[in-house]
mmCIF file of C-alpha atoms and ligand atoms in Angstrom:
data_model
loop_
_atom_site.group_PDB
_atom_site.id
_atom_site.type_symbol
_atom_site.label_atom_id
_atom_site.label_comp_id
_atom_site.label_asym_id
_atom_site.label_seq_id
_atom_site.Cartn_x
_atom_site.Cartn_y
_atom_site.Cartn_z
ATOM 1 C CA MET O 26 70.859 106.768 22.475
ATOM 2 C CA ASN O 27 70.253 108.988 19.470
ATOM 3 C CA LEU O 28 72.775 111.127 17.610
ATOM 4 C CA ASP O 29 71.863 114.381 19.360
ATOM 5 C CA TYR O 30 72.314 112.916 22.808
ATOM 6 C CA ILE O 31 75.642 111.269 21.940
ATOM 7 C CA LYS O 32 76.828 114.581 20.428
ATOM 8 C CA GLN O 33 75.866 116.392 23.599
ATOM 9 C CA LEU O 34 77.789 113.912 25.783
ATOM 10 C CA ASP O 35 80.771 114.263 23.468
ATOM 11 C CA SER O 36 80.801 118.061 23.412
ATOM 12 C CA GLU O 37 80.453 118.266 27.196
ATOM 13 C CA ASN O 38 82.987 115.585 28.113
ATOM 14 C CA VAL O 39 85.443 114.870 25.324
ATOM 15 C CA ILE O 40 88.609 116.774 24.386
ATOM 16 C CA GLN O 41 87.687 118.264 21.033
ATOM 17 C CA ASN O 42 90.792 117.313 19.044
ATOM 18 C CA TYR O 43 88.714 115.724 16.267
ATOM 19 C CA ALA O 44 86.263 117.487 13.950
ATOM 20 C CA ARG O 45 83.780 114.631 13.701
ATOM 21 C CA TYR O 46 81.258 114.160 10.920
ATOM 22 C CA ASN O 47 77.609 114.367 11.908
ATOM 23 C CA VAL O 48 77.020 110.628 12.340
ATOM 24 C CA ALA O 49 77.198 108.101 15.198
ATOM 25 C CA PHE O 50 77.639 104.566 13.942
ATOM 26 C CA LYS O 51 76.034 101.764 15.875
ATOM 27 C CA LYS O 52 76.732 98.530 14.038
ATOM 28 C CA GLY O 53 78.319 97.112 10.952
ATOM 29 C CA SER O 54 78.224 94.007 8.821
ATOM 30 C CA GLY O 55 80.705 93.305 6.040
ATOM 31 C CA SER O 56 81.068 96.553 4.107
ATOM 32 C CA LEU O 57 77.854 98.078 5.455
ATOM 33 C CA LEU O 58 77.484 100.427 8.409
ATOM 34 C CA TYR O 59 74.361 101.518 10.288
ATOM 35 C CA ASP O 60 73.983 104.716 12.292
ATOM 36 C CA THR O 61 71.933 105.413 15.421
ATOM 37 C CA GLU O 62 69.070 106.711 13.281
ATOM 38 C CA GLY O 63 68.863 103.428 11.353
ATOM 39 C CA LYS O 64 70.413 104.696 8.100
ATOM 40 C CA GLU O 65 72.589 102.301 6.068
ATOM 41 C CA TYR O 66 75.943 103.256 4.542
ATOM 42 C CA ILE O 67 78.429 101.558 2.239
ATOM 43 C CA ASP O 68 81.867 101.678 3.837
ATOM 44 C CA PHE O 69 84.654 102.829 1.497
ATOM 45 C CA ALA O 70 86.878 103.777 4.467
ATOM 46 C CA SER O 71 87.005 100.745 6.822
ATOM 47 C CA GLY O 72 87.854 102.971 9.785
ATOM 48 C CA ILE O 73 91.047 104.252 8.255
ATOM 49 C CA GLY O 74 92.015 101.047 6.514
ATOM 50 C CA VAL O 75 91.559 99.067 9.728
ATOM 51 C CA ILE O 76 88.513 96.895 9.024
ATOM 52 C CA SER O 77 90.445 94.802 6.526
ATOM 53 C CA VAL O 78 88.121 91.783 6.530
ATOM 54 C CA GLY O 79 84.835 93.676 7.004
ATOM 55 C CA HIS O 80 82.727 94.578 10.008
ATOM 56 C CA ALA O 81 81.770 91.704 12.298
ATOM 57 C CA ASN O 82 83.426 89.158 10.016
ATOM 58 C CA PRO O 83 82.178 85.830 11.484
ATOM 59 C CA HIS O 84 85.597 84.131 11.426
ATOM 60 C CA TRP O 85 87.210 87.147 13.119
ATOM 61 C CA VAL O 86 84.389 87.478 15.700
ATOM 62 C CA LYS O 87 84.713 83.798 16.586
ATOM 63 C CA ALA O 88 88.490 84.022 17.032
ATOM 64 C CA VAL O 89 88.300 87.194 19.141
ATOM 65 C CA SER O 90 85.428 86.045 21.346
ATOM 66 C CA GLU O 91 86.885 82.583 21.913
ATOM 67 C CA GLN O 92 90.205 84.117 22.915
ATOM 68 C CA ALA O 93 88.460 86.679 25.173
ATOM 69 C CA GLY O 94 86.673 83.813 26.904
ATOM 70 C CA ARG O 95 89.903 81.855 27.356
ATOM 71 C CA LEU O 96 92.608 84.363 28.276
ATOM 72 C CA ALA O 97 92.911 88.072 27.452
ATOM 73 C CA HIS O 98 96.219 89.154 28.886
ATOM 74 C CA VAL O 99 99.144 87.894 30.946
ATOM 75 C CA SER O 100 101.879 90.484 30.097
ATOM 76 C CA ASN O 101 104.943 89.992 27.966
ATOM 77 C CA LEU O 102 106.788 88.365 30.863
ATOM 78 C CA PHE O 103 105.318 85.053 29.693
ATOM 79 C CA TYR O 104 105.153 83.074 26.468
ATOM 80 C CA THR O 105 101.788 82.897 24.713
ATOM 81 C CA GLN O 106 100.784 80.850 21.718
ATOM 82 C CA PRO O 107 98.906 83.509 19.676
ATOM 83 C CA TYR O 108 101.952 85.837 19.897
ATOM 84 C CA ALA O 109 104.457 83.215 18.800
ATOM 85 C CA VAL O 110 102.202 81.894 16.033
ATOM 86 C CA LEU O 111 101.442 85.367 14.665
ATOM 87 C CA ALA O 112 105.145 86.207 14.620
ATOM 88 C CA GLU O 113 105.964 83.017 12.723
ATOM 89 C CA ARG O 114 103.245 83.661 10.154
ATOM 90 C CA LEU O 115 104.309 87.272 9.521
ATOM 91 C CA ILE O 116 107.938 86.208 9.195
ATOM 92 C CA LYS O 117 107.061 83.528 6.649
ATOM 93 C CA LEU O 118 104.831 85.877 4.650
ATOM 94 C CA SER O 119 107.319 88.741 4.609
ATOM 95 C CA GLY O 120 110.678 86.990 4.408
ATOM 96 C CA MET O 121 111.814 89.090 7.368
ATOM 97 C CA LYS O 122 113.528 87.476 10.361
ATOM 98 C CA ALA O 123 111.831 88.526 13.618
ATOM 99 C CA ALA O 124 108.799 90.435 14.911
ATOM 100 C CA PHE O 125 107.870 92.652 17.827
ATOM 101 C CA PHE O 126 104.270 93.648 18.588
ATOM 102 C CA ALA O 127 103.020 97.060 19.676
ATOM 103 C CA ASN O 128 99.629 98.782 19.821
ATOM 104 C CA SER O 129 99.560 101.490 17.169
ATOM 105 C CA GLY O 130 101.282 102.611 14.026
ATOM 106 C CA ALA O 131 103.086 105.394 15.824
ATOM 107 C CA GLU O 132 104.414 102.962 18.409
ATOM 108 C CA ALA O 133 105.588 100.544 15.751
ATOM 109 C CA ASN O 134 107.433 103.416 14.074
ATOM 110 C CA GLU O 135 108.925 104.467 17.413
ATOM 111 C CA GLY O 136 110.195 100.916 17.755
ATOM 112 C CA ALA O 137 111.627 101.009 14.238
ATOM 113 C CA ILE O 138 113.403 104.308 14.916
ATOM 114 C CA LYS O 139 114.872 102.923 18.130
ATOM 115 C CA ILE O 140 116.082 99.775 16.370
ATOM 116 C CA ALA O 141 117.698 101.790 13.566
ATOM 117 C CA ARG O 142 119.466 104.090 15.998
ATOM 118 C CA LYS O 143 120.666 101.255 18.218
ATOM 119 C CA TYR O 144 121.879 99.283 15.191
ATOM 120 C CA SER O 145 124.005 102.251 14.268
ATOM 121 C CA ASN O 146 125.096 102.961 17.831
ATOM 122 C CA ASP O 147 126.155 99.328 18.374
ATOM 123 C CA LYS O 148 128.155 99.267 15.159
ATOM 124 C CA TYR O 149 129.468 102.793 14.667
ATOM 125 C CA GLY O 150 129.194 104.448 18.097
ATOM 126 C CA ASP O 151 127.557 107.769 18.972
ATOM 127 C CA GLY O 152 126.562 110.455 16.513
ATOM 128 C CA ARG O 153 125.185 108.422 13.605
ATOM 129 C CA TYR O 154 121.502 108.878 14.365
ATOM 130 C CA THR O 155 119.815 110.942 11.636
ATOM 131 C CA ILE O 156 116.699 109.516 10.016
ATOM 132 C CA ILE O 157 115.708 110.858 6.605
ATOM 133 C CA THR O 158 111.989 110.936 5.809
ATOM 134 C CA LEU O 159 110.017 112.333 2.871
ATOM 135 C CA ASN O 160 107.973 115.484 2.455
ATOM 136 C CA GLN O 161 104.212 114.823 2.805
ATOM 137 C CA SER O 162 104.898 111.646 4.753
ATOM 138 C CA PHE O 163 102.909 110.626 7.817
ATOM 139 C CA HIS O 164 104.424 108.456 10.535
ATOM 140 C CA GLY O 165 102.325 109.102 13.659
ATOM 141 C CA ARG O 166 101.576 111.438 16.542
ATOM 142 C CA THR O 167 104.101 110.602 19.259
ATOM 143 C CA MET O 168 106.950 113.100 19.635
ATOM 144 C CA ALA O 169 109.449 111.156 17.517
ATOM 145 C CA THR O 170 106.988 110.040 14.842
ATOM 146 C CA LEU O 171 105.466 113.520 14.621
ATOM 147 C CA THR O 172 108.966 114.839 14.090
ATOM 148 C CA ALA O 173 109.497 112.140 11.460
ATOM 149 C CA THR O 174 106.309 113.232 9.688
ATOM 150 C CA GLY O 175 107.462 115.418 6.802
ATOM 151 C CA GLN O 176 104.728 118.041 7.031
ATOM 152 C CA PRO O 177 105.682 121.446 8.477
ATOM 153 C CA ALA O 178 102.037 122.010 9.512
ATOM 154 C CA HIS O 179 102.545 119.298 12.155
ATOM 155 C CA HIS O 180 105.729 120.831 13.524
ATOM 156 C CA LYS O 181 104.067 123.466 15.686
ATOM 157 C CA TYR O 182 103.024 123.903 19.331
ATOM 158 C CA PHE O 183 104.922 120.973 20.813
ATOM 159 C CA HIS O 184 108.515 122.199 20.843
ATOM 160 C CA PRO O 185 111.124 121.011 21.374
ATOM 161 C CA PHE O 186 110.785 118.273 18.768
ATOM 162 C CA VAL O 187 113.093 115.267 18.638
ATOM 163 C CA GLU O 188 116.550 115.859 17.183
ATOM 164 C CA GLY O 189 117.970 113.998 14.235
ATOM 165 C CA PHE O 190 115.386 114.069 11.448
ATOM 166 C CA LYS O 191 115.819 115.410 7.904
ATOM 167 C CA TYR O 192 113.286 115.695 5.101
ATOM 168 C CA VAL O 193 113.688 115.315 1.355
ATOM 169 C CA PRO O 194 111.171 115.477 -1.513
ATOM 170 C CA PRO O 195 109.884 112.078 -2.700
ATOM 171 C CA ASN O 196 111.017 110.634 -6.044
ATOM 172 C CA ASP O 197 114.138 112.848 -6.103
ATOM 173 C CA ILE O 198 117.365 110.829 -5.929
ATOM 174 C CA LYS O 199 119.628 113.870 -5.989
ATOM 175 C CA ALA O 200 117.936 115.398 -2.945
ATOM 176 C CA LEU O 201 118.348 112.086 -1.150
ATOM 177 C CA THR O 202 122.028 111.720 -2.021
ATOM 178 C CA ASP O 203 122.685 115.324 -0.958
ATOM 179 C CA ALA O 204 121.093 114.650 2.421
ATOM 180 C CA LEU O 205 123.050 111.431 3.026
ATOM 181 C CA ASP O 206 125.885 112.582 5.282
ATOM 182 C CA GLU O 207 127.890 110.469 7.725
ATOM 183 C CA LYS O 208 125.317 111.046 10.472
ATOM 184 C CA VAL O 209 122.471 109.269 8.681
ATOM 185 C CA CYS O 210 121.482 105.842 10.048
ATOM 186 C CA ALA O 211 118.171 105.215 8.279
ATOM 187 C CA VAL O 212 115.669 106.330 5.676
ATOM 188 C CA MET O 213 111.989 105.901 6.512
ATOM 189 C CA VAL O 214 109.353 105.931 3.755
ATOM 190 C CA GLU O 215 105.831 104.786 2.927
ATOM 191 C CA GLY O 216 105.594 102.829 -0.351
ATOM 192 C CA ILE O 217 102.437 104.813 -1.053
ATOM 193 C CA GLN O 218 101.971 107.898 1.103
ATOM 194 C CA GLY O 219 98.514 107.474 2.624
ATOM 195 C CA GLU O 220 97.624 110.510 4.712
ATOM 196 C CA GLY O 221 99.766 112.699 2.455
ATOM 197 C CA GLY O 222 97.519 112.181 -0.572
ATOM 198 C CA VAL O 223 97.835 108.586 -1.864
ATOM 199 C CA ASN O 224 101.189 109.353 -3.509
ATOM 200 C CA PRO O 225 102.984 106.227 -4.759
ATOM 201 C CA LEU O 226 106.769 106.181 -4.808
ATOM 202 C CA GLU O 227 108.152 105.474 -8.265
ATOM 203 C CA GLN O 228 109.620 101.998 -8.614
ATOM 204 C CA ASP O 229 112.862 103.299 -10.185
ATOM 205 C CA TYR O 230 113.310 105.773 -7.363
ATOM 206 C CA VAL O 231 112.792 103.123 -4.697
ATOM 207 C CA LYS O 232 115.234 100.717 -6.362
ATOM 208 C CA GLU O 233 117.876 103.421 -6.695
ATOM 209 C CA LEU O 234 117.271 104.531 -3.096
ATOM 210 C CA VAL O 235 117.795 100.989 -1.815
ATOM 211 C CA LYS O 236 120.998 100.655 -3.822
ATOM 212 C CA ILE O 237 122.470 103.950 -2.630
ATOM 213 C CA ILE O 238 121.661 103.567 1.042
ATOM 214 C CA SER O 239 122.542 99.878 1.367
ATOM 215 C CA GLU O 240 126.044 100.666 0.065
ATOM 216 C CA ARG O 241 126.416 102.937 3.097
ATOM 217 C CA ASP O 242 124.809 100.520 5.564
ATOM 218 C CA VAL O 243 121.980 103.032 6.036
ATOM 219 C CA LEU O 244 118.827 101.101 6.958
ATOM 220 C CA LEU O 245 115.535 101.260 5.088
ATOM 221 C CA ILE O 246 112.468 101.471 7.325
ATOM 222 C CA LEU O 247 109.317 100.836 5.321
ATOM 223 C CA ASP O 248 106.251 102.252 7.058
ATOM 224 C CA GLU O 249 103.541 99.818 5.947
ATOM 225 C CA VAL O 250 101.101 100.875 8.650
ATOM 226 C CA GLN O 251 98.564 101.727 5.946
ATOM 227 C CA THR O 252 99.812 99.712 2.947
ATOM 228 C CA GLY O 253 100.464 96.387 4.699
ATOM 229 C CA ILE O 254 98.396 93.182 4.982
ATOM 230 C CA GLY O 255 96.947 93.069 1.497
ATOM 231 C CA ARG O 256 95.834 96.679 1.141
ATOM 232 C CA THR O 257 97.746 97.263 -2.116
ATOM 233 C CA GLY O 258 96.966 93.819 -3.548
ATOM 234 C CA ASP O 259 100.283 92.396 -2.350
ATOM 235 C CA MET O 260 100.605 91.088 1.190
ATOM 236 C CA PHE O 261 103.171 93.851 1.718
ATOM 237 C CA CYS O 262 103.664 96.884 -0.490
ATOM 238 C CA PHE O 263 107.435 96.237 -0.573
ATOM 239 C CA GLN O 264 106.798 92.953 -2.384
ATOM 240 C CA GLY O 265 105.091 94.846 -5.208
ATOM 241 C CA LEU O 266 108.021 97.274 -5.270
ATOM 242 C CA ASP O 267 110.380 94.284 -5.397
ATOM 243 C CA ILE O 268 112.691 95.537 -2.657
ATOM 244 C CA LYS O 269 113.894 94.185 0.681
ATOM 245 C CA PRO O 270 113.604 96.666 3.542
ATOM 246 C CA ASP O 271 115.555 96.249 6.784
ATOM 247 C CA ILE O 272 112.598 97.139 9.007
ATOM 248 C CA VAL O 273 108.859 97.036 8.232
ATOM 249 C CA THR O 274 106.096 98.464 10.403
ATOM 250 C CA LEU O 275 102.464 97.352 10.324
ATOM 251 C CA ALA O 276 99.315 98.364 12.163
ATOM 252 C CA LYS O 277 95.977 99.512 10.717
ATOM 253 C CA GLY O 278 94.713 96.461 8.800
ATOM 254 C CA LEU O 279 96.644 93.895 10.840
ATOM 255 C CA GLY O 280 94.143 93.469 13.686
ATOM 256 C CA GLY O 281 91.010 93.920 11.596
ATOM 257 C CA GLY O 282 89.560 96.307 14.214
ATOM 258 C CA VAL O 283 91.543 95.817 17.409
ATOM 259 C CA PRO O 284 94.753 97.710 18.190
ATOM 260 C CA ILE O 285 97.843 95.764 17.240
ATOM 261 C CA ALA O 286 100.969 96.839 15.406
ATOM 262 C CA ALA O 287 104.128 95.030 14.404
ATOM 263 C CA VAL O 288 107.773 95.752 13.719
ATOM 264 C CA LEU O 289 109.376 93.187 11.405
ATOM 265 C CA VAL O 290 113.145 93.176 11.042
ATOM 266 C CA ASN O 291 115.663 91.400 8.827
ATOM 267 C CA ASP O 292 118.739 89.420 9.824
ATOM 268 C CA LYS O 293 120.827 92.564 10.387
ATOM 269 C CA CYS O 294 118.388 93.952 12.925
ATOM 270 C CA LYS O 295 117.027 90.872 14.623
ATOM 271 C CA ASP O 296 119.319 90.939 17.659
ATOM 272 C CA ILE O 297 119.449 94.712 18.180
ATOM 273 C CA LEU O 298 116.809 94.916 20.887
ATOM 274 C CA SER O 299 118.153 92.856 23.759
ATOM 275 C CA HIS O 300 116.392 92.143 27.069
ATOM 276 C CA GLY O 301 115.036 95.338 28.610
ATOM 277 C CA THR O 302 115.863 97.746 25.755
ATOM 278 C CA HIS O 303 112.273 98.128 24.544
ATOM 279 C CA GLY O 304 108.801 96.985 25.530
ATOM 280 C CA THR O 305 105.106 97.718 25.989
ATOM 281 C CA THR O 306 102.540 96.365 28.432
ATOM 282 C CA TYR O 307 99.725 95.697 25.996
ATOM 283 C CA GLY O 308 101.755 94.876 22.898
ATOM 284 C CA GLY O 309 100.707 91.601 21.324
ATOM 285 C CA ASN O 310 98.152 90.712 23.961
ATOM 286 C CA LEU O 311 96.289 87.495 23.304
ATOM 287 C CA ILE O 312 93.017 88.957 22.002
ATOM 288 C CA CYS O 313 94.780 91.234 19.510
ATOM 289 C CA CYS O 314 97.047 88.424 18.302
ATOM 290 C CA ALA O 315 94.051 86.110 17.902
ATOM 291 C CA ALA O 316 92.349 88.850 15.855
ATOM 292 C CA ALA O 317 95.433 89.316 13.652
ATOM 293 C CA ASN O 318 95.732 85.561 13.155
ATOM 294 C CA ALA O 319 92.088 85.496 12.016
ATOM 295 C CA VAL O 320 92.792 88.358 9.581
ATOM 296 C CA LEU O 321 95.744 86.401 8.163
ATOM 297 C CA ASP O 322 93.583 83.271 7.769
ATOM 298 C CA ILE O 323 91.359 85.272 5.442
ATOM 299 C CA VAL O 324 93.925 87.382 3.594
ATOM 300 C CA THR O 325 96.076 84.320 2.802
ATOM 301 C CA GLU O 326 93.204 82.350 1.268
ATOM 302 C CA PRO O 327 93.995 81.365 -2.327
ATOM 303 C CA ARG O 328 93.265 84.164 -4.825
ATOM 304 C CA PHE O 329 92.237 86.606 -2.076
ATOM 305 C CA LEU O 330 94.914 89.126 -3.067
ATOM 306 C CA ASP O 331 94.143 88.663 -6.789
ATOM 307 C CA GLN O 332 90.610 89.770 -5.976
ATOM 308 C CA VAL O 333 91.915 92.829 -4.129
ATOM 309 C CA LYS O 334 93.950 93.752 -7.219
ATOM 310 C CA ALA O 335 91.014 93.160 -9.576
ATOM 311 C CA LYS O 336 88.607 95.192 -7.441
ATOM 312 C CA GLY O 337 91.096 98.056 -7.228
ATOM 313 C CA GLU O 338 91.646 98.068 -11.000
ATOM 314 C CA LYS O 339 87.916 98.067 -11.552
ATOM 315 C CA ILE O 340 87.436 101.090 -9.277
ATOM 316 C CA LYS O 341 90.257 103.016 -10.933
ATOM 317 C CA GLU O 342 89.090 102.235 -14.479
ATOM 318 C CA THR O 343 85.492 103.128 -13.647
ATOM 319 C CA VAL O 344 86.403 106.466 -12.086
ATOM 320 C CA LYS O 345 88.776 107.325 -14.935
ATOM 321 C CA GLY O 346 85.994 106.510 -17.403
ATOM 322 C CA TRP O 347 83.726 109.249 -16.010
ATOM 323 C CA ASN O 348 85.868 112.009 -17.480
ATOM 324 C CA SER O 349 84.536 114.357 -14.803
ATOM 325 C CA PRO O 350 85.884 117.930 -14.846
ATOM 326 C CA LEU O 351 86.033 117.685 -11.048
ATOM 327 C CA ILE O 352 88.608 114.877 -11.197
ATOM 328 C CA LYS O 353 92.257 115.670 -11.824
ATOM 329 C CA GLU O 354 93.861 112.258 -11.339
ATOM 330 C CA VAL O 355 93.084 108.763 -10.071
ATOM 331 C CA ARG O 356 95.971 106.892 -8.452
ATOM 332 C CA GLY O 357 96.918 104.189 -5.968
ATOM 333 C CA LYS O 358 97.201 100.425 -5.916
ATOM 334 C CA GLY O 359 94.924 97.598 -4.852
ATOM 335 C CA LEU O 360 92.200 98.942 -2.583
ATOM 336 C CA MET O 361 94.156 102.058 -1.645
ATOM 337 C CA ILE O 362 92.868 104.618 -4.098
ATOM 338 C CA GLY O 363 93.094 108.401 -4.289
ATOM 339 C CA ILE O 364 90.830 110.537 -6.457
ATOM 340 C CA GLN O 365 92.514 113.910 -6.775
ATOM 341 C CA LEU O 366 89.793 116.545 -7.056
ATOM 342 C CA LYS O 367 89.797 120.006 -8.540
ATOM 343 C CA ASP O 368 87.427 122.852 -7.652
ATOM 344 C CA LEU O 369 85.952 120.690 -4.901
ATOM 345 C CA GLY O 370 87.320 120.379 -1.358
ATOM 346 C CA PRO O 371 87.698 116.752 -0.237
ATOM 347 C CA LYS O 372 86.221 117.499 3.211
ATOM 348 C CA LYS O 373 83.049 118.779 1.613
ATOM 349 C CA ALA O 374 82.980 115.803 -0.738
ATOM 350 C CA VAL O 375 83.310 113.349 2.162
ATOM 351 C CA ALA O 376 80.519 115.095 4.133
ATOM 352 C CA ASP O 377 78.222 115.210 1.075
ATOM 353 C CA LEU O 378 78.883 111.547 0.240
ATOM 354 C CA LEU O 379 78.153 110.610 3.843
ATOM 355 C CA ASP O 380 74.742 112.302 3.479
ATOM 356 C CA ARG O 381 74.206 110.106 0.429
ATOM 357 C CA GLY O 382 75.099 106.921 2.311
ATOM 358 C CA LEU O 383 78.775 106.399 1.458
ATOM 359 C CA VAL O 384 81.698 106.594 3.892
ATOM 360 C CA THR O 385 84.971 107.853 2.372
ATOM 361 C CA LEU O 386 88.131 109.638 3.559
ATOM 362 C CA THR O 387 90.227 112.636 2.630
ATOM 363 C CA ALA O 388 93.993 112.592 2.061
ATOM 364 C CA GLY O 389 96.384 115.498 1.637
ATOM 365 C CA THR O 390 94.719 118.759 0.643
ATOM 366 C CA ASP O 391 92.765 117.719 -2.438
ATOM 367 C CA VAL O 392 92.289 113.956 -2.473
ATOM 368 C CA LEU O 393 89.236 111.797 -1.856
ATOM 369 C CA ARG O 394 90.641 108.525 -0.496
ATOM 370 C CA LEU O 395 88.998 105.111 -0.782
ATOM 371 C CA LEU O 396 90.085 102.281 1.541
ATOM 372 C CA PRO O 397 87.171 99.820 1.501
ATOM 373 C CA PRO O 398 87.337 96.522 3.387
ATOM 374 C CA LEU O 399 89.388 94.047 1.329
ATOM 375 C CA THR O 400 86.358 91.744 1.424
ATOM 376 C CA ILE O 401 83.980 94.259 -0.200
ATOM 377 C CA THR O 402 81.730 92.702 -2.874
ATOM 378 C CA GLU O 403 81.569 93.745 -6.535
ATOM 379 C CA GLU O 404 77.980 94.810 -6.001
ATOM 380 C CA GLU O 405 78.864 97.055 -3.048
ATOM 381 C CA ILE O 406 81.678 98.578 -5.098
ATOM 382 C CA GLU O 407 79.249 99.308 -7.943
ATOM 383 C CA LYS O 408 76.709 100.873 -5.580
ATOM 384 C CA GLY O 409 79.346 102.999 -3.865
ATOM 385 C CA LEU O 410 80.796 104.185 -7.168
ATOM 386 C CA GLU O 411 77.280 105.067 -8.382
ATOM 387 C CA ILE O 412 76.912 107.354 -5.357
ATOM 388 C CA ILE O 413 80.214 109.110 -6.137
ATOM 389 C CA ARG O 414 79.384 109.410 -9.836
ATOM 390 C CA ASP O 415 75.892 110.839 -9.219
ATOM 391 C CA TYR O 416 77.352 113.291 -6.746
ATOM 392 C CA LEU O 417 80.120 114.494 -9.048
ATOM 393 C CA ILE O 418 77.824 114.766 -12.044
ATOM 394 C CA LYS O 419 75.136 116.754 -10.232
ATOM 395 C CA LYS O 420 77.701 119.191 -8.800
HETATM 396 C C1 LIG I 664 98.030 105.815 10.391
HETATM 397 C C2 LIG I 664 99.464 105.811 10.100
HETATM 398 C C3 LIG I 664 100.422 105.895 11.136
HETATM 399 C C4 LIG I 664 100.029 106.095 12.576
HETATM 400 O O1 LIG I 664 99.301 105.027 13.065
HETATM 401 P P1 LIG I 664 98.524 105.165 14.473
HETATM 402 O O2 LIG I 664 97.973 103.803 14.717
HETATM 403 O O3 LIG I 664 97.472 106.215 14.267
HETATM 404 O O4 LIG I 664 99.524 105.579 15.484
HETATM 405 C C5 LIG I 664 101.753 105.795 10.800
HETATM 406 N N1 LIG I 664 102.144 105.630 9.528
HETATM 407 C C6 LIG I 664 101.261 105.548 8.515
HETATM 408 C C7 LIG I 664 101.755 105.334 7.124
HETATM 409 C C8 LIG I 664 99.890 105.640 8.754
HETATM 410 O O5 LIG I 664 99.023 105.580 7.749
#
């Protein structure tokens, strides 16, 4: 099928809730993508930070196909080895105490919200349920996670939203302290806001936040759906921030291309969800757990994360070195990088770069976001950056 035919099928049969770019991808290999018309692209997006170990990574393909040929699904009413092994590995890597698997970032965050509220309900009774989140945050599209998302533009159409959420500006301790009344049970933040514009939280702010809320037994939920599993050059973003959250959520990069998400909890929260209080049919099915285990095999190889850090630094230094009048700021960590533009809309930039053979993403209102596969080669990085540089210079 060619692009025009696929577009026709889509426009006639698909709910049009996405404004898609004018490309249909057909196959991928490493950090390269190929469309239906045979054109090659360098992938600086990896889905949206999902293809953590590259497209069709041979180790990942082997693990997924072997598991598919052995056993795909039996439900969570039974023990399975990939589930138990993945949980053990994530617990060891994170220093958390127990894991639960879901299917998407939003679902992991739903789970985290439920755990935080039940923790508080068990210990303090009714009424202590408020979750504080940050302006410009993004936590998902289900009713509760959409409510948690601190962007008024998302709080339309779907009323009534879920009760018990409050928003404060990031990196502002006073605003946080003012919002901390006796009804608050948790604070939920991203270490680096992804969708909101690649906005890192300041280390001092995070440390102070942890101190203030832990004194009140208010839980910290760290949404690592985008930052987790090596994306920022640390296995988890919270390790780079040198803090210990109570609950961590993971999704995007964890499965390397198949839907799996995780909620990791510390000692305080490990016995909150008892039999029957939460669940999901698909969560942690064998194929997805096998995929995530294969991702971890790769990301935990010696020096793998050092390479992620080095590649990220190289990208940031290179882009800063251009001194382009169209660039306002370059920020981010590891291979999660935001180029804040001026006088150039990021949507137009992404579409133009796609024409030139490079896949990128937008973030916030004015940021070009780069989330390449963690396995991208130096040469592919150089080629991709050349495309961006040529484009910005000829503008
Ligand atoms: C993408 C994202 C989500 C939502 O994940 P889905 O899998 O789309 O539900 C939640 N939080 C953050 C930080 C994200 O980047």
